[in-house]
PDB file of C-alpha atoms in Angstrom:
ATOM      1  CA  UNK A  30    -176.300 157.033 112.236  1.00 79.00           C
ATOM      2  CA  UNK A  31    -177.445 154.785 109.418  1.00 81.00           C
ATOM      3  CA  UNK A  32    -175.361 156.739 106.869  1.00 83.00           C
ATOM      4  CA  UNK A  33    -172.247 156.259 109.035  1.00 87.00           C
ATOM      5  CA  UNK A  34    -172.788 152.499 109.102  1.00 90.00           C
ATOM      6  CA  UNK A  35    -173.483 152.418 105.350  1.00 88.00           C
ATOM      7  CA  UNK A  36    -170.398 154.567 104.745  1.00 89.00           C
ATOM      8  CA  UNK A  37    -168.171 152.249 106.798  1.00 89.00           C
ATOM      9  CA  UNK A  38    -169.554 149.074 105.233  1.00 91.00           C
ATOM     10  CA  UNK A  39    -169.198 150.501 101.722  1.00 89.00           C
ATOM     11  CA  UNK A  40    -165.652 151.642 102.433  1.00 90.00           C
ATOM     12  CA  UNK A  41    -164.609 148.194 103.667  1.00 91.00           C
ATOM     13  CA  UNK A  42    -166.485 146.372 100.892  1.00 91.00           C
ATOM     14  CA  UNK A  43    -164.975 148.426  98.077  1.00 89.00           C
ATOM     15  CA  UNK A  44    -161.466 148.161  99.506  1.00 89.00           C
ATOM     16  CA  UNK A  45    -161.731 144.371  99.878  1.00 91.00           C
ATOM     17  CA  UNK A  46    -163.058 144.045  96.323  1.00 90.00           C
ATOM     18  CA  UNK A  47    -160.235 146.168  94.906  1.00 87.00           C
ATOM     19  CA  UNK A  48    -157.551 144.224  96.770  1.00 88.00           C
ATOM     20  CA  UNK A  49    -159.131 140.920  95.696  1.00 90.00           C
ATOM     21  CA  UNK A  50    -159.184 142.053  92.053  1.00 89.00           C
ATOM     22  CA  UNK A  51    -155.550 143.123  92.197  1.00 88.00           C
ATOM     23  CA  UNK A  52    -154.496 139.834  93.836  1.00 90.00           C
ATOM     24  CA  UNK A  53    -156.438 137.894  91.178  1.00 92.00           C
ATOM     25  CA  UNK A  54    -154.706 139.892  88.430  1.00 91.00           C
ATOM     26  CA  UNK A  55    -151.238 139.207  89.883  1.00 88.00           C
ATOM     27  CA  UNK A  56    -152.137 135.534  90.358  1.00 93.00           C
ATOM     28  CA  UNK A  57    -153.228 135.244  86.717  1.00 92.00           C
ATOM     29  CA  UNK A  58    -150.030 136.968  85.555  1.00 89.00           C
ATOM     30  CA  UNK A  59    -148.001 134.618  87.747  1.00 89.00           C
ATOM     31  CA  UNK A  60    -149.755 131.617  86.203  1.00 91.00           C
ATOM     32  CA  UNK A  61    -148.926 132.919  82.734  1.00 91.00           C
ATOM     33  CA  UNK A  62    -145.284 133.272  83.690  1.00 88.00           C
ATOM     34  CA  UNK A  63    -145.248 129.829  85.291  1.00 90.00           C
ATOM     35  CA  UNK A  64    -146.789 128.338  82.131  1.00 90.00           C
ATOM     36  CA  UNK A  65    -144.090 130.041  80.072  1.00 88.00           C
ATOM     37  CA  UNK A  66    -141.421 128.304  82.149  1.00 88.00           C
ATOM     38  CA  UNK A  67    -140.399 131.399  84.076  1.00 80.00           C
ATOM     39  CA  UNK A  68    -139.647 133.385  80.945  1.00 83.00           C
ATOM     40  CA  UNK A  69    -140.957 136.888  80.304  1.00 81.00           C
ATOM     41  CA  UNK A  70    -144.559 136.830  79.059  1.00 83.00           C
ATOM     42  CA  UNK A  71    -145.305 139.076  76.106  1.00 85.00           C
ATOM     43  CA  UNK A  72    -147.219 142.192  77.151  1.00 84.00           C
ATOM     44  CA  UNK A  73    -147.045 141.611  80.907  1.00 81.00           C
ATOM     45  CA  UNK A  74    -145.527 145.028  81.651  1.00 80.00           C
ATOM     46  CA  UNK A  75    -148.106 146.801  79.511  1.00 84.00           C
ATOM     47  CA  UNK A  76    -150.955 145.019  81.266  1.00 86.00           C
ATOM     48  CA  UNK A  77    -149.510 145.833  84.682  1.00 81.00           C
ATOM     49  CA  UNK A  78    -149.053 149.503  83.818  1.00 81.00           C
ATOM     50  CA  UNK A  79    -152.584 149.607  82.414  1.00 84.00           C
ATOM     51  CA  UNK A  80    -153.993 148.180  85.637  1.00 84.00           C
ATOM     52  CA  UNK A  81    -151.887 150.496  87.778  1.00 81.00           C
ATOM     53  CA  UNK A  82    -152.850 153.611  85.810  1.00 84.00           C
ATOM     54  CA  UNK A  83    -156.533 152.888  85.201  1.00 86.00           C
ATOM     55  CA  UNK A  84    -157.001 151.751  88.813  1.00 83.00           C
ATOM     56  CA  UNK A  85    -156.017 155.009  90.531  1.00 85.00           C
ATOM     57  CA  UNK A  86    -157.863 157.076  87.939  1.00 87.00           C
ATOM     58  CA  UNK A  87    -161.067 155.105  88.526  1.00 87.00           C
ATOM     59  CA  UNK A  88    -160.624 155.174  92.276  1.00 87.00           C
ATOM     60  CA  UNK A  89    -160.150 158.957  92.207  1.00 87.00           C
ATOM     61  CA  UNK A  90    -163.499 159.233  90.440  1.00 88.00           C
ATOM     62  CA  UNK A  91    -165.163 156.927  92.947  1.00 89.00           C
ATOM     63  CA  UNK A  92    -163.609 158.912  95.787  1.00 89.00           C
ATOM     64  CA  UNK A  93    -164.904 162.184  94.394  1.00 91.00           C
ATOM     65  CA  UNK A  94    -168.381 160.731  93.869  1.00 90.00           C
ATOM     66  CA  UNK A  95    -168.460 159.246  97.362  1.00 89.00           C
ATOM     67  CA  UNK A  96    -167.529 162.531  99.009  1.00 91.00           C
ATOM     68  CA  UNK A  97    -170.098 164.387  96.914  1.00 92.00           C
ATOM     69  CA  UNK A  98    -172.717 161.780  97.967  1.00 90.00           C
ATOM     70  CA  UNK A  99    -171.933 162.375 101.648  1.00 90.00           C
ATOM     71  CA  UNK A 100    -169.841 159.270 102.274  1.00 90.00           C
ATOM     72  CA  UNK A 101    -166.549 160.689 103.567  1.00 91.00           C
ATOM     73  CA  UNK A 102    -165.072 157.419 104.873  1.00 91.00           C
ATOM     74  CA  UNK A 103    -165.566 155.729 101.516  1.00 90.00           C
ATOM     75  CA  UNK A 104    -164.047 158.718  99.763  1.00 91.00           C
ATOM     76  CA  UNK A 105    -160.988 158.733 102.019  1.00 91.00           C
ATOM     77  CA  UNK A 106    -160.360 154.969 101.721  1.00 91.00           C
ATOM     78  CA  UNK A 107    -160.702 155.127  97.930  1.00 90.00           C
ATOM     79  CA  UNK A 108    -158.259 158.043  97.801  1.00 90.00           C
ATOM     80  CA  UNK A 109    -155.780 156.112  99.991  1.00 90.00           C
ATOM     81  CA  UNK A 110    -155.993 152.993  97.853  1.00 89.00           C
ATOM     82  CA  UNK A 111    -155.546 155.135  94.726  1.00 88.00           C
ATOM     83  CA  UNK A 112    -152.471 156.749  96.282  1.00 89.00           C
ATOM     84  CA  UNK A 113    -151.036 153.336  97.138  1.00 88.00           C
ATOM     85  CA  UNK A 114    -151.558 152.076  93.576  1.00 86.00           C
ATOM     86  CA  UNK A 115    -150.011 155.274  92.187  1.00 87.00           C
ATOM     87  CA  UNK A 116    -147.010 154.688  94.472  1.00 88.00           C
ATOM     88  CA  UNK A 117    -146.623 151.114  93.201  1.00 86.00           C
ATOM     89  CA  UNK A 118    -146.826 152.462  89.651  1.00 85.00           C
ATOM     90  CA  UNK A 119    -144.151 155.071  90.377  1.00 87.00           C
ATOM     91  CA  UNK A 120    -141.866 152.412  91.847  1.00 87.00           C
ATOM     92  CA  UNK A 121    -142.416 150.134  88.867  1.00 82.00           C
ATOM     93  CA  UNK A 122    -141.756 152.879  86.345  1.00 82.00           C
ATOM     94  CA  UNK A 123    -138.634 153.917  88.262  1.00 85.00           C
ATOM     95  CA  UNK A 124    -137.370 150.332  88.237  1.00 84.00           C
ATOM     96  CA  UNK A 125    -137.997 149.966  84.507  1.00 81.00           C
ATOM     97  CA  UNK A 126    -136.268 153.279  83.781  1.00 84.00           C
ATOM     98  CA  UNK A 127    -133.236 152.273  85.835  1.00 87.00           C
ATOM     99  CA  UNK A 128    -133.048 148.928  84.001  1.00 83.00           C
ATOM    100  CA  UNK A 129    -133.270 150.733  80.657  1.00 85.00           C
ATOM    101  CA  UNK A 130    -130.526 153.174  81.683  1.00 86.00           C
ATOM    102  CA  UNK A 131    -128.294 150.341  82.905  1.00 85.00           C
ATOM    103  CA  UNK A 132    -128.742 148.433  79.629  1.00 83.00           C
ATOM    104  CA  UNK A 133    -128.010 151.565  77.606  1.00 83.00           C
ATOM    105  CA  UNK A 134    -124.930 152.360  79.687  1.00 81.00           C
ATOM    106  CA  UNK A 135    -123.652 148.806  79.466  1.00 80.00           C
ATOM    107  CA  UNK A 136    -124.155 148.793  75.722  1.00 70.00           C
ATOM    108  CA  UNK A 137    -122.189 152.007  75.126  1.00 64.00           C
ATOM    109  CA  UNK A 138    -119.352 151.119  77.462  1.00 59.00           C
ATOM    110  CA  UNK A 139    -119.037 147.637  75.942  1.00 54.00           C
ATOM    111  CA  UNK A 140    -119.011 149.187  72.478  1.00 54.00           C
ATOM    112  CA  UNK A 141    -116.251 151.554  73.484  1.00 55.00           C
ATOM    113  CA  UNK A 142    -114.204 148.726  74.931  1.00 57.00           C
ATOM    114  CA  UNK A 143    -114.647 146.766  71.747  1.00 54.00           C
ATOM    115  CA  UNK A 144    -113.441 149.688  69.658  1.00 51.00           C
ATOM    116  CA  UNK A 145    -110.498 150.259  71.933  1.00 54.00           C
ATOM    117  CA  UNK A 146    -109.533 146.571  71.848  1.00 54.00           C
ATOM    118  CA  UNK A 147    -109.730 146.505  68.053  1.00 55.00           C
ATOM    119  CA  UNK A 148    -107.487 149.566  67.801  1.00 55.00           C
ATOM    120  CA  UNK A 149    -104.749 147.874  69.852  1.00 55.00           C
TER     121      UNK A 149
END
C-alpha cells in the first residue's frame, strides 16, 4: 500500500516539475523575444529543439528506471509526458520543414518569373 502511495505521489510530483520547467523555459524564451522587440532571437529554434529532444530521451530513461524499481504509475506518466514532448517536437520539425520548402519553392518560381520577364 505504501509503495502505491509513493508511486502516485512521485508520478504527480515529477510531472508537475517537468511541466513547470517547460513553462519556465517558454516564458524565458518569450521574454527574450519581447526584449528583442518581437524579432527572431538568435538560436531560439536550436534551444527549443534541444529541450524537446533531450527531454523525451531523459524521460524515457526515468520511465525505464521507475518501472524497473517497481513504480509502474511513475513509469507510465513519464512515458506519456515523453510521448507528448516528442509529438510537439514532430509538429515543430514539420512546421519548420514546410516553411523551408515554401521558401525554396517561392525562390525558384520567382527566379523563373524574373528570367521569363527579362527574356520578353
